[in-house]
Each structure stands twice: as C-alpha cells, then as structure tokens.
Coordinates of C-alpha atoms and ligand atoms in Angstrom, one line a residue:
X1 CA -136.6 20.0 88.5
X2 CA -134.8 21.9 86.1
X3 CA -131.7 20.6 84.5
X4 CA -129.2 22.1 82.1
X5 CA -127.2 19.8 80.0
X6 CA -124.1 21.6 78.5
X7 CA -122.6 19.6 75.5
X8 CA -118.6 21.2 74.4
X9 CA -117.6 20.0 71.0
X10 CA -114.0 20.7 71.6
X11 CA -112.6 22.4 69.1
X12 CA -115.8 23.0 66.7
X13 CA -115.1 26.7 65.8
X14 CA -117.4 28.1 63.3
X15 CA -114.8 30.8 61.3
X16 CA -112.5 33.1 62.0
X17 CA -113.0 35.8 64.3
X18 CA -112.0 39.7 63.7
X19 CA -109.4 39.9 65.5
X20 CA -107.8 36.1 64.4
X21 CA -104.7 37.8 62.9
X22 CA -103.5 38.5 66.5
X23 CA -103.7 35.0 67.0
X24 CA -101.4 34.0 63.4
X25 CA -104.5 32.8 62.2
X26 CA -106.3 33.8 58.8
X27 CA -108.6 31.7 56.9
X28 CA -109.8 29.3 59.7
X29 CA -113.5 27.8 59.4
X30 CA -113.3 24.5 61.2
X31 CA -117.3 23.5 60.5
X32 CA -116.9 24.6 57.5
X33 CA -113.5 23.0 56.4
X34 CA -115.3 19.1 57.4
X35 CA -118.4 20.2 55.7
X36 CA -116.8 19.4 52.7
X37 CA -115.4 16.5 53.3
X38 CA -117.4 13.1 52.5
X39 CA -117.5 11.8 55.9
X40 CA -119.9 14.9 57.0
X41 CA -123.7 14.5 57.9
X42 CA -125.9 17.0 58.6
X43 CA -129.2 16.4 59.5
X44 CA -129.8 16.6 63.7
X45 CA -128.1 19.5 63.5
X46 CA -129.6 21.1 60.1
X47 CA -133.2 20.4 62.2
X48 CA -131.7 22.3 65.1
X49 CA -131.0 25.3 63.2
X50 CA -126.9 25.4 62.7
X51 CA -127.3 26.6 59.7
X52 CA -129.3 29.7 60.1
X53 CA -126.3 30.7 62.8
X54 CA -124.8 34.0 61.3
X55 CA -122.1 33.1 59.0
X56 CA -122.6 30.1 58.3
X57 CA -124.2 30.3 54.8
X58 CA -122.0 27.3 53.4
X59 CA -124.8 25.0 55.6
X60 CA -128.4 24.6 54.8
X61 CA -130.8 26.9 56.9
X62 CA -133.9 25.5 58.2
X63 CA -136.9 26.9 57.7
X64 CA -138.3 26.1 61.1
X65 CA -135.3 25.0 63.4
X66 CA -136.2 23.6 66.5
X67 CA -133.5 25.3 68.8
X68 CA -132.8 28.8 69.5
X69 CA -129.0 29.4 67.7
X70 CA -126.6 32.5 68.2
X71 CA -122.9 32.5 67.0
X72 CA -120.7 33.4 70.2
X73 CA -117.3 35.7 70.5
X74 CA -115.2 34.8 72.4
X75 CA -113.9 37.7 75.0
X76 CA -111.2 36.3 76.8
X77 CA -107.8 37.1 74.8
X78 CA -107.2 33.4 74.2
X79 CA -107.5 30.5 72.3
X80 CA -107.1 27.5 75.0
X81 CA -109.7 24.8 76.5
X82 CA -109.2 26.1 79.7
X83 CA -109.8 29.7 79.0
X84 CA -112.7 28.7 76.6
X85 CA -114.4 26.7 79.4
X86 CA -114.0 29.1 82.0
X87 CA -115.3 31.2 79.7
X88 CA -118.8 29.2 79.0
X89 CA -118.7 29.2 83.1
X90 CA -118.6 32.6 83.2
X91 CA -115.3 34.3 83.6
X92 CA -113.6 36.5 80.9
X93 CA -109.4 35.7 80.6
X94 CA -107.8 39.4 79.7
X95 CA -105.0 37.7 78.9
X96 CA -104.0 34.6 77.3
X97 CA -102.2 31.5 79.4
X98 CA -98.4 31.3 79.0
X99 CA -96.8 29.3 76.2
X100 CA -93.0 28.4 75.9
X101 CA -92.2 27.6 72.4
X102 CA -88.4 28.4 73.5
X103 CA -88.9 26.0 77.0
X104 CA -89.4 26.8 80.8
X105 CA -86.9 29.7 81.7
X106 CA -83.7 28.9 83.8
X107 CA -85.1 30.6 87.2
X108 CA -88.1 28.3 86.7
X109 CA -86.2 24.8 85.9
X110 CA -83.7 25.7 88.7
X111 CA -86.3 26.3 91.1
X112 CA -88.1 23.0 89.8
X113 CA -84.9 20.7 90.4
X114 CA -84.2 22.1 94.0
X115 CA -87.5 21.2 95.0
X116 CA -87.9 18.1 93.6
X117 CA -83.7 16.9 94.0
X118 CA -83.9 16.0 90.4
X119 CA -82.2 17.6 87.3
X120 CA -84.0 18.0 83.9
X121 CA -84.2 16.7 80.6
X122 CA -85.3 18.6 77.2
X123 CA -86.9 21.5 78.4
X124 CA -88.3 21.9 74.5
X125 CA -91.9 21.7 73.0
X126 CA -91.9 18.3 72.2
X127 CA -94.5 15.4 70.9
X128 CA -95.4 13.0 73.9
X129 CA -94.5 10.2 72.0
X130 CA -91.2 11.3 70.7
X131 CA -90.0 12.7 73.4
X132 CA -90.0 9.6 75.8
X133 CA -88.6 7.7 72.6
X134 CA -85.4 10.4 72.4
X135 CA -84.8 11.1 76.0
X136 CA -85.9 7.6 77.9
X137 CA -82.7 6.1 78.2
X138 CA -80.7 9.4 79.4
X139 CA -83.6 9.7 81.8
X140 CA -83.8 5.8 82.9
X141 CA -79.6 6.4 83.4
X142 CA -79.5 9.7 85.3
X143 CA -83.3 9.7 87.0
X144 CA -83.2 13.5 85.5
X145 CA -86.9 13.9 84.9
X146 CA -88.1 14.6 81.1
X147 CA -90.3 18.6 80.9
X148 CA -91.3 19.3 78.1
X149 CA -94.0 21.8 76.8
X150 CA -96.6 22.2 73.6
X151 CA -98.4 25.0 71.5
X152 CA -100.4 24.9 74.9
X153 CA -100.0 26.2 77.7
X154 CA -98.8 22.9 79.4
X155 CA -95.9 22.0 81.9
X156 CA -95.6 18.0 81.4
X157 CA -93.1 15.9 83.2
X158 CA -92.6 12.0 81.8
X159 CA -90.8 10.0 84.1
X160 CA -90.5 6.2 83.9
X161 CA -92.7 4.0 86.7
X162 CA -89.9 2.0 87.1
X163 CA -87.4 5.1 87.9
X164 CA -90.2 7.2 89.5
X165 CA -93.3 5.3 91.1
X166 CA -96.4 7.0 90.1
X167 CA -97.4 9.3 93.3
X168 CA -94.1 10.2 93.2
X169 CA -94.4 11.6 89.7
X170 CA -97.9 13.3 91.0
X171 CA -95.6 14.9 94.0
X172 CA -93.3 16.7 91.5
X173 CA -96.2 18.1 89.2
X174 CA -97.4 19.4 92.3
X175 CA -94.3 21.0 93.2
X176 CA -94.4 22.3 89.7
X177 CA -98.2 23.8 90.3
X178 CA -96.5 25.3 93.2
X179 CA -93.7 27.1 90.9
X180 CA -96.0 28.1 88.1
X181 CA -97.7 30.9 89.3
X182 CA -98.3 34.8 88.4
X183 CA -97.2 35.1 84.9
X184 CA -96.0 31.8 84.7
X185 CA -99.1 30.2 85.4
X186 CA -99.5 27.3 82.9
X187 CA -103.1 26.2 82.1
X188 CA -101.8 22.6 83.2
X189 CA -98.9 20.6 84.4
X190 CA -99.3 17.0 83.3
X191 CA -98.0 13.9 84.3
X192 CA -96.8 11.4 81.4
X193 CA -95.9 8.1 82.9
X194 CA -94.6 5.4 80.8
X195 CA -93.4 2.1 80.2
X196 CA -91.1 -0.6 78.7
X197 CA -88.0 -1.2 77.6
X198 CA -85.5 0.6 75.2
X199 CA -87.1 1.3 71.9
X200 CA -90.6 0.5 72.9
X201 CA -91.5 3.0 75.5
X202 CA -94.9 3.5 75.7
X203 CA -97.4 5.9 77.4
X204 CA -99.8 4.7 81.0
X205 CA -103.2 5.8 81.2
X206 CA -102.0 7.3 84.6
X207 CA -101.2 10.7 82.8
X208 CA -102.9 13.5 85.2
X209 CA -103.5 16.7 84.9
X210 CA -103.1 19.5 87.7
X211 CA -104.6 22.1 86.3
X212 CA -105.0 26.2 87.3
X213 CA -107.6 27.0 89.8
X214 CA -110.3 29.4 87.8
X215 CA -109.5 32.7 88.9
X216 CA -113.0 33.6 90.1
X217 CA -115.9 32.6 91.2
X218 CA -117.4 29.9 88.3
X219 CA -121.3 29.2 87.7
X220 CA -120.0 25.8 88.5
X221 CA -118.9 27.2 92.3
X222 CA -122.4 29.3 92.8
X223 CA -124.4 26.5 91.6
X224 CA -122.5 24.0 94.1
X225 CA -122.3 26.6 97.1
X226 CA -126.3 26.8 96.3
X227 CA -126.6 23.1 97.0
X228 CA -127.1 22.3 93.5
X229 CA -126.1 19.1 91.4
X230 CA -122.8 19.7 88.7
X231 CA -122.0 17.1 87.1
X232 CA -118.9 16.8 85.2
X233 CA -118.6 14.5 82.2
X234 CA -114.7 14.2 80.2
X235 CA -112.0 16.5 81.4
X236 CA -114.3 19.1 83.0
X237 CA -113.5 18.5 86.2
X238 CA -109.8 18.3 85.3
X239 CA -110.2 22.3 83.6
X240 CA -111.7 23.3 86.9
X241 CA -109.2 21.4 88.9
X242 CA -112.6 19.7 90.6
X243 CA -113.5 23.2 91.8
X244 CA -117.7 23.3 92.2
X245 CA -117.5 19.9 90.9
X246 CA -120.4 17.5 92.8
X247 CA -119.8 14.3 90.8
X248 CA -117.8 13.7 87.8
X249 CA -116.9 11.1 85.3
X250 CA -113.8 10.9 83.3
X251 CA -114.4 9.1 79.3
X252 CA -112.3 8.6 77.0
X253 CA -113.1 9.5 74.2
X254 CA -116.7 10.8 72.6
X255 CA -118.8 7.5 72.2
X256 CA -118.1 7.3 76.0
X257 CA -119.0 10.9 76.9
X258 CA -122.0 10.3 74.5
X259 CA -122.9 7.7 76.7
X260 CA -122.3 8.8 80.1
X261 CA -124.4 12.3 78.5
X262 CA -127.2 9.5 78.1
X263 CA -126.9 8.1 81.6
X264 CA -127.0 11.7 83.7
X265 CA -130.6 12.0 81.8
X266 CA -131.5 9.2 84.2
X267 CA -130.0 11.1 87.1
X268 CA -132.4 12.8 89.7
X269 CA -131.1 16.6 89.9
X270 CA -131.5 20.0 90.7
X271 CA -128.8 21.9 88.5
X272 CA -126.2 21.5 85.6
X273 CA -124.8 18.8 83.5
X274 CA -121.4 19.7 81.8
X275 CA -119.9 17.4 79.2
X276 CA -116.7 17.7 77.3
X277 CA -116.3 15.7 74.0
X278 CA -112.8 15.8 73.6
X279 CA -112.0 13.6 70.1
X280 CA -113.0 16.8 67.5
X281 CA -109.8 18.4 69.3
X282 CA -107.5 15.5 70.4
X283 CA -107.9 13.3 67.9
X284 CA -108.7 15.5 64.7
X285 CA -108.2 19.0 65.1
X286 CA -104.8 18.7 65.7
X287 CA -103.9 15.4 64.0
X288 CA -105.0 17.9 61.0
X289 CA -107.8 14.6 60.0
X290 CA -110.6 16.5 58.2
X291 CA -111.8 13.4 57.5
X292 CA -111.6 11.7 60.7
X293 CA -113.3 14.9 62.1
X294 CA -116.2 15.4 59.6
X295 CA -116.9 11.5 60.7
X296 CA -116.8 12.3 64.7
X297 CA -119.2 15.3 63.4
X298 CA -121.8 12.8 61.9
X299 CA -121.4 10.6 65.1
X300 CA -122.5 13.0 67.2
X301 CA -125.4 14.3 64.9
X302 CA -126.6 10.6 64.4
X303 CA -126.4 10.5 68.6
X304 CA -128.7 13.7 69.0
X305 CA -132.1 12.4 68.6
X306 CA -131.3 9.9 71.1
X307 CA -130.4 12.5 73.7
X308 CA -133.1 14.4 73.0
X309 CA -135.8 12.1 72.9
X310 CA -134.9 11.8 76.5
X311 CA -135.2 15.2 77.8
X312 CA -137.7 16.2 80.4
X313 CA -139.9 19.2 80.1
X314 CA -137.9 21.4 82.2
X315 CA -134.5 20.2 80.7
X316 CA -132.5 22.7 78.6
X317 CA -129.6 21.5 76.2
X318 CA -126.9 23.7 75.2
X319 CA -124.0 22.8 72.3
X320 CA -121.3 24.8 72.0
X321 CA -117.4 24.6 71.5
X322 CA -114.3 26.2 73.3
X323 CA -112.4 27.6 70.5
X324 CA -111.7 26.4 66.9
X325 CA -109.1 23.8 66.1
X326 CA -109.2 23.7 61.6
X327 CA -108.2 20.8 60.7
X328 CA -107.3 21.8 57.0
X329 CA -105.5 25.3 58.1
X330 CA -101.7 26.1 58.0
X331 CA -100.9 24.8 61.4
X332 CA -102.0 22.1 64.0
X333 CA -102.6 24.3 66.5
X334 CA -106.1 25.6 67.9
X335 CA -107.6 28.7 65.4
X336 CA -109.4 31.4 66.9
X337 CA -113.0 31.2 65.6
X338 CA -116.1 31.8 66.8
X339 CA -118.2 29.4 68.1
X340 CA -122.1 28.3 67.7
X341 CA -124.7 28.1 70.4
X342 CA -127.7 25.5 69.9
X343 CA -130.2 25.9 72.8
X344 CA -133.1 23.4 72.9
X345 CA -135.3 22.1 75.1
X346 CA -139.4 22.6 75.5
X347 CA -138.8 25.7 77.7
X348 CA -137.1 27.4 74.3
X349 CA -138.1 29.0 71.7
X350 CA -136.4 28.7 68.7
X351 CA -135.3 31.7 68.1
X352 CA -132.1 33.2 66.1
X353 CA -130.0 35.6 68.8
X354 CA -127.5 36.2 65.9
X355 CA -124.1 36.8 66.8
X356 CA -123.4 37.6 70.8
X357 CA -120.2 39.0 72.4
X358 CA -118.7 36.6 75.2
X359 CA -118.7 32.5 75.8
X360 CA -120.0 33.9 79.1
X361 CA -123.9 34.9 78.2
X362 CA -124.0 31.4 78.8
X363 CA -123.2 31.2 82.1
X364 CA -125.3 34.1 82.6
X365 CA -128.2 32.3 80.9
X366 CA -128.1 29.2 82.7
X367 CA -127.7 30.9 86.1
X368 CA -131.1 32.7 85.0
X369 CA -132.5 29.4 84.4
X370 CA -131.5 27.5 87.2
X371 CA -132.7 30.6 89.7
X372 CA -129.3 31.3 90.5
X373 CA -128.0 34.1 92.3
X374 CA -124.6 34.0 89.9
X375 CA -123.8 36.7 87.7
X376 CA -120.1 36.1 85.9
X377 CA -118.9 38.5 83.1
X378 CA -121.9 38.0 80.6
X379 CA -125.5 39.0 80.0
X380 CA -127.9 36.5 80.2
X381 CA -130.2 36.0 77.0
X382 CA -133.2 34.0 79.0
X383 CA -135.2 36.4 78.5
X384 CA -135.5 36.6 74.6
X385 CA -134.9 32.5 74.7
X386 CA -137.8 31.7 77.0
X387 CA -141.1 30.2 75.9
X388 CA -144.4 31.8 77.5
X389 CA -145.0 30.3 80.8
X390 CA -148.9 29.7 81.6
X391 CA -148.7 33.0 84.2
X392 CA -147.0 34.7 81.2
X393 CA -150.4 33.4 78.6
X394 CA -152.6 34.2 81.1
X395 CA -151.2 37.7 82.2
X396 CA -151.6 39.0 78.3
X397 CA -154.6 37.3 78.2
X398 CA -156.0 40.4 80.4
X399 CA -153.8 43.0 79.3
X400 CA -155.7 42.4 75.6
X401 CA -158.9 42.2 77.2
X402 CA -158.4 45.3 79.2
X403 CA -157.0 47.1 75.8
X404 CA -161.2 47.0 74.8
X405 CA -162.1 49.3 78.1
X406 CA -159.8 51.8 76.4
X407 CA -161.4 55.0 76.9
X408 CA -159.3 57.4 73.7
X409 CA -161.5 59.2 71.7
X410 CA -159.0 61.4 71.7
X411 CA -155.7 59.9 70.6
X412 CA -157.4 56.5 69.2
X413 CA -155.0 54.5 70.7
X414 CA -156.2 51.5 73.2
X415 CA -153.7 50.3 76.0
X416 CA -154.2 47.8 77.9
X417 CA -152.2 46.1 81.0
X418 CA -152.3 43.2 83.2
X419 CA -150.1 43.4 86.8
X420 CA -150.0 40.1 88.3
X421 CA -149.6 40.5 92.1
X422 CA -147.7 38.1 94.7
X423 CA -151.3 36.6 96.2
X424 CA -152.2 35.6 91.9
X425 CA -154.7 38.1 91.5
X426 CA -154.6 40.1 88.4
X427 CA -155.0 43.6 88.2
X428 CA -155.9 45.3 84.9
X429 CA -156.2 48.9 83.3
X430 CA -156.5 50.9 80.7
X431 CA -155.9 54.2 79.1
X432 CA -158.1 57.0 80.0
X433 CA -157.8 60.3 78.3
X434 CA -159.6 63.4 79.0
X435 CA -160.8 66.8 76.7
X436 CA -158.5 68.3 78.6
X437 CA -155.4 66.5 77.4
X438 CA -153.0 66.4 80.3
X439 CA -155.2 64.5 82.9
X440 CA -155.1 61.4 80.8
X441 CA -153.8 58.2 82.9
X442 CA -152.2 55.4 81.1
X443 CA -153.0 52.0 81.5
X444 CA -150.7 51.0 83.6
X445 CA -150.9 53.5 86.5
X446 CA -154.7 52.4 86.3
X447 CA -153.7 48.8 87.1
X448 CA -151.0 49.9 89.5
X449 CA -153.1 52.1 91.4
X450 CA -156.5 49.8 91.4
X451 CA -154.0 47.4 92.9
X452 CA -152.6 49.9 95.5
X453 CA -156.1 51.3 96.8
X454 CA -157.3 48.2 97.3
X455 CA -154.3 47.3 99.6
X456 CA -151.8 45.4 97.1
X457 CA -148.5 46.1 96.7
X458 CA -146.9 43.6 96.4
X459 CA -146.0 42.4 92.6
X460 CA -144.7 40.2 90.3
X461 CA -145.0 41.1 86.4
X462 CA -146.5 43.6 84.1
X463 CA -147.9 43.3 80.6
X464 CA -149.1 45.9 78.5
X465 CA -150.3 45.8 74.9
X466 CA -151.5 48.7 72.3
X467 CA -153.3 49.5 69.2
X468 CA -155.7 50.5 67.1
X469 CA -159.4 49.4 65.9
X470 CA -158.7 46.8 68.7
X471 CA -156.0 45.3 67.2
X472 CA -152.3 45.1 68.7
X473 CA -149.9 47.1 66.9
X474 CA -146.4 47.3 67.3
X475 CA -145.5 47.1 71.0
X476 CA -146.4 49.9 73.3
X477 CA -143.2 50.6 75.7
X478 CA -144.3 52.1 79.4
X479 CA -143.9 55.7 79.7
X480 CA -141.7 57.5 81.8
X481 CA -144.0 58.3 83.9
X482 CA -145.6 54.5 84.2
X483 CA -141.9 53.7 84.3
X484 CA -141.2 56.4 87.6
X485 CA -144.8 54.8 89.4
X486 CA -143.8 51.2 88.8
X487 CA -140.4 51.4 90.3
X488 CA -141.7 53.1 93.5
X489 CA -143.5 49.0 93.8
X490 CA -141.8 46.7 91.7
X491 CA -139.0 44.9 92.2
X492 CA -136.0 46.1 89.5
X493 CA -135.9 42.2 88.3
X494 CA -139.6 42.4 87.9
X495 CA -140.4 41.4 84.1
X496 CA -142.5 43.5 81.9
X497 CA -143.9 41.8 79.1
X498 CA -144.2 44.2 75.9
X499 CA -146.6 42.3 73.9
X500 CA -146.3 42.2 70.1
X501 CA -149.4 40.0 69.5
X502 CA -152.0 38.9 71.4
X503 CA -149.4 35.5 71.9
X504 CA -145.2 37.3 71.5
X505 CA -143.9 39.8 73.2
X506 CA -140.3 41.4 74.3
X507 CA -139.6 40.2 77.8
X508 CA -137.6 42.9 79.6
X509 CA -137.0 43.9 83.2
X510 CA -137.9 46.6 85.3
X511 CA -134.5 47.8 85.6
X512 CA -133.6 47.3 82.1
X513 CA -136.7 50.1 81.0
X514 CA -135.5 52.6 84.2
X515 CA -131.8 52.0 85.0
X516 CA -131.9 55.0 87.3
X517 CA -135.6 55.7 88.6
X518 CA -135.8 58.7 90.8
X519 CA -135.5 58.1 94.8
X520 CA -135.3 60.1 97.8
X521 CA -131.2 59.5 98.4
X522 CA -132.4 55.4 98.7
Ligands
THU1 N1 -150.4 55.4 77.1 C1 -150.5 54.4 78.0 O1 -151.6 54.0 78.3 N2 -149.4 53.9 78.6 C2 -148.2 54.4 78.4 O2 -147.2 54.0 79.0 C3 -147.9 55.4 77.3 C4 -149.2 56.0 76.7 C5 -151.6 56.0 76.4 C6 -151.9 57.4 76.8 C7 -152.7 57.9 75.7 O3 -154.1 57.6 75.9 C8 -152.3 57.0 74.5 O4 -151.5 56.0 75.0 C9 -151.6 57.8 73.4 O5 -150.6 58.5 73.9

C-alpha cells in the first residue's frame, strides 16, 4: 500500500526568486529571516538535509541527510495559496488571481446587489476585524451587507447573524461565486459572520470559504477518479473547493493539523495524504511575528521525528510550502520566493535534485509513485529519487556478471546487460567484436535477441554496465542502434538502468534515450 503524505508549510519561502521584482518584492528570505531569530530550532530538519537545498548556505548542511532535497520555482505567475497548491497538484496558473486594492468595480457590486436585493457597504480592502467595528451599526440599520477585499484575491461579505441568519449569508457568497467569473474570478469569496452588540462585535467560527474550482484536471481528481484515497487535512479541501477530495478534516491551527497528520498514519489507504499547516502564514507571516514564526518552525521540527517514526515502508513524505510570506520584509503581504522540497521515506534516496522549475514535478512525482495514469504540467523526478528495488539489485546483478563474458580484444571495453522479461526470467549479453570491425554486436542486442529466438518478447527493464580490467567505469549509454532494436520490443515507459557501480545507476526511460525511434508510419 503505498501512501504519500504531503506536509504545506504555508508560507515557508526559502528566498527570493528571479523574477520577485515583478511581484514589488526584493530582499525576501522567509527561512532565513526566522533563522535568526532566537525562537528558531534546527535539528529534524538540519538531519533531513534543508540545509544542503541550493541557496540556503545561511543553514548548516548535513553531511549525510536523510531525505532527498531540491529547491522548487514556482511557474505559475502568482504568489497566492490557491495558485501555489494547485500548483503542488499539478497545474501551472499563467496568470495571477485578481486583487482589488481600489474595491469590486461598479458593474460587479451592481450586479451583486440585484441578485442578492441588498445594497453594499465599504467596498475597500479592509482588516476583518476593523471593518465589522467601522461599518456594523450602518449595516445592522440598513441590512446593506459589508464586502470588503484584501492583498488577496478574496471577495468577503460580513453580515450580522442576527440581520442575516447564516445560510442566508452562505446563499449570497454563492451568488457572488456566481458573479466572479472570467477575469474577475477571485481565488475565494468568504463569508465573515459575526456577533454582539455595538462596540464589541466579534467574529463566528462559521466564516466559509467558496473557493474557485481548479481549472484543470488536479492529481487530487485522477487519484480519486482512480478509486484512490485523498485525504485532506486544514484548508485543502477548501483550495480545491472539495474537488477529488475523499475525506477531509478541517484544524485549526498547526498543533491540530500536526495531529490529525499523526492520525491518517493509522488510516488504511491506497493513495495521498495532503496537509496544510496554515499558522506560519495566518498567524506570522503576515502578522509580520518573526518570532512567533521561528517558534511555529521549532514546533514543527520537534514534531518530525514523531511522524516519521511512524511511517511504513512504502510511505513517502513530502514538505514543501506554497509561496513565501517574510515576516521581517517591507510589507505584510505574501513574497515571492522559492520554496524547498524534503522527500523522505525508505523508498528515497537522499539525494540533492538542486534547484527544479515548477511546484508541479511534484504532482508529477507522486503520480509516478502512486502508479497513476496523471500527468499535470511538471516532470516527475521518481526516477532520480527512487531507491533500488530488489528486481532493480538483481537485474545489475547480471548485467555485471555478463560484463566478464565480454568478448573485446579489440576495443578492451566489456559491456554487459541484463533484460528482465514479463514471465521474471533474465536475459543477459555481452559485447562481441570481430577482426573485422563492423560485425561486432553490442551487449544488448545479444540479450534482446537471445530473448527473441527463444520466443520472448515481452519486457520489462534493461540494465547495462561497462568498463575496463572488469571494473565499471563511467556509465555506458545504449547505442543508437541498441536504442532503434529495443524500441521495436520495449515499451517507451520501459526503464533502462545505466549503471554507475556495480550498486548506482541513472534510471531513465525508453523514451527518454529515443524520443523518436524509427517506425513504419506507426
Ligand atoms: N558497445 C555495447 O556493447 N553496447 C553499446 O550500446 C555501445 C557499444 C560495445 C561495442 C564495442 O565492443 C565496445 O562497446 C566499444 O565500442
């Protein structure tokens, strides 16, 4: 059962990316802005391998981490939770989410207040708590309804339960979903209820979100549609509007998320796990608390080992973040930043994939792992990520023992491959070369054509290996010939193992070594 545990900590950006200045932000470095403050701990984390990820030089590197680490780009042109997490699922935004920092425009309210029968109040970017403060009363005396928007792309309507009962106020936001489409179409429209009497006004937990459908397919939708488990933990299922969502759990806050991350490693499934912790952002980020942040850090890099310690052996965990939110920059808002990748789990190798273009090799990567037909905008890295598996050990097992048949008196150079067929048997080969020069067959056309002669076509990976004085040097790459013969019998997505010792080797596909291999008009 293989399970993938994705952990988002909101808002943990890891510096600034190139093109930050487009966003009006310059000297943003949210990890590194808490590193320095005396709250921060590093230890989990340092064992992981965070600090090895490219850039992040201000962190100690460790010498041998226990996680494969890359630092991620983010591709979409935003900056935005919802753009960052569709992103991590898979789909690249070309264009950032709408903001009003002058208010909703008139065709928009007007349209707003003849569906709903009910005028409107502010129209502003406003805080939440100010704004019911300022505008209660007129509201609570007219029954105008109270819009107001953020640095985000948000359309949030506070109304009073007493003036507006509570599904009514849910009716309105989804008129308001209704209105907000095309190039109006806000990441969210929120509902802010809230309470009391004149001076003391205060916020319900009943706020709700109604957030924009992901505009394409989501790992989350192909893993569902597949029959698999996703399980939603924090506002996840709020970002995808509970599209491809199978069973989720809304916390508040990070020690609940933490905990609720704790109690899906007891759960019985087939597929992805998907946790947002939401504090780093909400709570710090944009509160501007380095402090308060660097401490939420150390909570979650005390909780680690606990998680971990739990895993099973098929279970992958991923950390990552949405966007940056620097607590110590010029401006509250969220800061454009790249963000790290921590993969662990005893099916990884810790290895360093430096720094990778797209939020989305992620949801390539997991879709890879979990046998998944979904593809999304990104490339998946499995492949350079993946431990050997005990086909993989044994396969270059008999490539290097086939490498000692070599007959090159001629070149000096032994090759040796393994093919592993569907039925388990193993074929092997190796170069022969002749006086003559040109009727020399490579080792791999000797193990695909043993195979065929005898009947077998049917395979399902390839692993050659090369050297001299029977040692493997450097990796020997199938020819274009080898390459021409395998694709007449290999599946494209067949992997070829390129070995680099008699234990590491590049993991490529078929398709990857001979994009376009010749056919008869196929
Ligand atoms: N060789 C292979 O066995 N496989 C290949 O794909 C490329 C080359 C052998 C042929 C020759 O005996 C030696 O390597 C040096 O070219």
């Amino acid at each position: 059962m293989k399970r993938v545990f994705i952990i988002v900590l909101d808002s943990l950006g890891i510096g600034e990316e190139p093109d930050a200045a487009l966003f009006k932000d310059h000297d943003c470095n949210t990890l590194k802005r808490i590193s320095y403050s005396g709250n921060f701990r590093f230890s989990s984390m340092k064992k992981m391998g965070m600090g090895n990820i490219d850039g992040v030089d201000y962190l100690q590197p460790e010498k041998r981490p226990l996680a494969a680490v890359a630092r991620l780009q983010e591709r979409s042109m935003g900056k935005d939770t919802t753009i960052g997490h569709w992103e991590i699922a898979g789909i690249v935004s070309p264009s950032p989410l709408p903001t009003y920092p002058d208010g909703f425009p008139d065709d928009i309210i007007n349209e707003f207040e003849k569906k709903t029968g009910c005028g409107v109040l502010c129209n502003k970017p406003y805080s939440g708590t100010q704004v019911i403060a300022d505008y209660g009363d007129e509201h609570l005396k007219t029954g105008k309804l109270i819009v107001y928007t953020s640095a985000d792309s948000v359309f949030q309507i506070a109304a009073h339960t007493n003036k507006v009962p509570l599904e009514k106020l849910y009716e309105y936001c989804r008129a308001a979903r209704e209105i907000l489409k095309g190039k109006h179409a806000v990441g969210r429209v929120i509902a802010r209820p809230f309470t009391g009497e004149h001076g003391s006004f205060t916020r319900t937990a009943d706020r709700h979100d109604f957030s924009l459908l992901p505009p394409k397919e989501t790992l989350l939708d192909a893993l569902k549609a597949e029959g698999k488990t996703v399980y939603a933990i924090g506002k996840i299922n709020d970002i995808f509007a509970g599209r491809g969502v199978t069973e989720h759990i809304m916390t508040h806050g990070n020690t609940e998320g933490m905990a609720a991350a704790l109690g899906a490693l007891d759960k019985d499934f087939e597929g992805l796990c998907f946790i947002n912790l939401v504090d780093f952002d909400m709570l710090y980020g944009h509160r501007q608390d380095i402090d308060g942040y660097a401490a939420a850090f150390a909570e979650f890099d005390r909780w680690l080992p606990s998680f971990t310690a739990k895993m099973k052996k098929d279970d992958v965990l991923m950390i990552t973040a949405d966007h940056g939110c620097d607590p110590g920059d010029s401006h509250t808002d969220h800061s454009r930043e790249y963000v790290p990748l921590i993969m662990y789990g005893n099916n990884i190798k810790p290895v360093n994939l430096g720094t990778r273009s797209g939020f989305c090799d992620i949801a390539a990567t997991v879709s890879a792992y979990l046998h998944s037909g979904y593809r999304g905008d990104g490339e998946s890295f499995l492949d350079d990520v993946l431990k050997p598996t005990d086909d993989e050990k044994k396969l270059c097992d008999a490539a290097f023992s086939a490498m000692a048949n070599s007959y090159s008196p001629y070149s000096g150079y032994k090759v040796g491959a393994a093919l592993l067929c569907s039925c388990g048997r193993i074929y092997t080969g190796c170069n022969i070369e002749n006086a003559a020069f040109s009727p020399t067959v490579c080792a791999e056309r000797t193990a695909v054509f043993k195979a065929v002669s005898e009947g077998i076509r049917d395979f399902k990976m390839l692993a050659v290996c090369g050297g001299k004085d029977g040692k493997i040097s450097g990796i020997f790459p199938p020819c274009g010939v080898c390459r021409q013969v395998l694709s007449e019998f290999c599946d494209p997505d067949m992997p070829v193992l390129m070995m680099k010792s008699k234990k590491t080797f590049d993991r490529k596909k078929l398709k990857d070594l001979i994009p376009y291999s010749f056919s008869l008009g196929k």
